[in-house]
CSV table of C-alpha atoms in Angstrom, one decimal:
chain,number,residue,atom,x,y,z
A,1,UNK,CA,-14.8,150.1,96.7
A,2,UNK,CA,-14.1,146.7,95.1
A,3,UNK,CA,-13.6,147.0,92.0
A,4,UNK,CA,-13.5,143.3,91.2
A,5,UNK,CA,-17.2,143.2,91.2
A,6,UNK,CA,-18.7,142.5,87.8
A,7,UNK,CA,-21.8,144.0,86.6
A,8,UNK,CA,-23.7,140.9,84.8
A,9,UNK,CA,-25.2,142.7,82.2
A,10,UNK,CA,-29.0,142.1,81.6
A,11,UNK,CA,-32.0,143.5,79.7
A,12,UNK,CA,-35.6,144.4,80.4
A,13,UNK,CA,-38.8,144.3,78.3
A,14,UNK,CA,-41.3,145.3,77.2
A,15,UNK,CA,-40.1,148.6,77.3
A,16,UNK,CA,-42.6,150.8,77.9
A,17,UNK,CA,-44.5,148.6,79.6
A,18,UNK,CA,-47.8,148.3,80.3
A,19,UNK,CA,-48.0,145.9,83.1
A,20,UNK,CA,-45.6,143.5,83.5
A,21,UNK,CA,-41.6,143.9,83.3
A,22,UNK,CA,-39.4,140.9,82.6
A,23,UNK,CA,-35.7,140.2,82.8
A,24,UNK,CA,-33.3,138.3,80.6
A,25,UNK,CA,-31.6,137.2,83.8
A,26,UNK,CA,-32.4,134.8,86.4
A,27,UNK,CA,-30.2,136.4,89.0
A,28,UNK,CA,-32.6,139.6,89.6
A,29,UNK,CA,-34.1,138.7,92.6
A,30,UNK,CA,-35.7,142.5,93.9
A,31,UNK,CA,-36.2,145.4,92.8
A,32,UNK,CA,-36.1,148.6,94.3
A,33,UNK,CA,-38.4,151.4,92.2
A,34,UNK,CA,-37.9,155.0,92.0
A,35,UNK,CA,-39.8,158.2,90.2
A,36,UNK,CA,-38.0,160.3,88.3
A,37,UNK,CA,-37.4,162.9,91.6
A,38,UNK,CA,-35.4,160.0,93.4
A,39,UNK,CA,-38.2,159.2,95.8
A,40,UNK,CA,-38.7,154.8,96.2
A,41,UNK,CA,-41.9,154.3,95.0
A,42,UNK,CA,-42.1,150.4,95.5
A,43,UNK,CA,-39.6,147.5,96.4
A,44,UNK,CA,-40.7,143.9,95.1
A,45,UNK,CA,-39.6,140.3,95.0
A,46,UNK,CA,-39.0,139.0,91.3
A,47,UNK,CA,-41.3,136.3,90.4
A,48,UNK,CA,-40.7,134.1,87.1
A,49,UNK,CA,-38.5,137.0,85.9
A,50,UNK,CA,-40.6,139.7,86.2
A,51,UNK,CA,-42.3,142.1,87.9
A,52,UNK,CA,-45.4,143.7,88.2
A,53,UNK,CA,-45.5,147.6,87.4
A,54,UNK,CA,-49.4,147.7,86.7
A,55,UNK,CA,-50.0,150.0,89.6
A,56,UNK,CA,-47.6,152.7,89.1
A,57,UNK,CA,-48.5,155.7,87.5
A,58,UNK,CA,-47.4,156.9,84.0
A,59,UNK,CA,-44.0,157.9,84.0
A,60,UNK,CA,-40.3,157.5,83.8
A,61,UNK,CA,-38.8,155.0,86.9
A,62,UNK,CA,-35.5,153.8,87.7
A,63,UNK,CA,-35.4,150.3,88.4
A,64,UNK,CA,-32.1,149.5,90.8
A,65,UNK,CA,-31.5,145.7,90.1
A,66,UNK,CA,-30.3,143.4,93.0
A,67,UNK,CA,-29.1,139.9,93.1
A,68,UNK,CA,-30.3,137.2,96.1
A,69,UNK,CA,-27.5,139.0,98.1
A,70,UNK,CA,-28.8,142.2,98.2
A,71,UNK,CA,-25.4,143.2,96.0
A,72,UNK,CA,-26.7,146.0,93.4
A,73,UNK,CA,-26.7,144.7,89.8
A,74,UNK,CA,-27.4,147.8,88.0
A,75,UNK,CA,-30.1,150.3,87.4
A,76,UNK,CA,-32.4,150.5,84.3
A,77,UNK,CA,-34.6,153.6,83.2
A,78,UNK,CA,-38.2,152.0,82.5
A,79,UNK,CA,-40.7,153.9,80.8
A,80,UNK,CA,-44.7,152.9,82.4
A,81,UNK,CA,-47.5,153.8,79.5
């Protein structure tokens, strides 16, 4: 474990969202989606920031962050109305 890794800290909004899901950073550059049970629902690119959750269901997902080197950034709990 490397424990000189720093998590950049980051928010994401709207939240709940409806459609779209934006970032406060630049350095997101995929996402990886999950449902509330753990299964991956949907990986994207980010584009301008943000993402597109329009297709998903209404529910609770996890949204594991990663930067353009595939290093893990963080996971956020987004709620989809």
């Amino acid at each position: 474990m490397n424990d000189n890794v720093a998590k950049t800290s980051f928010n994401a909004f709207p939240n709940p969202v409806l459609n779209r899901l934006s970032f406060s950073s630049d350095k997101i550059s995929s996402v990886e989606i999950y449902n509330i049970l753990g299964a991956k629902v949907t990986s994207q690119k980010v584009i301008n920031k943000s993402i597109d959750m329009s297709s998903l269901s209404k529910g609770i997902y996890m949204v594991k962050c990663k930067d353009a080197d595939d290093q893990n950034m963080g996971t956020i709990k987004a709620i989809k109305e």
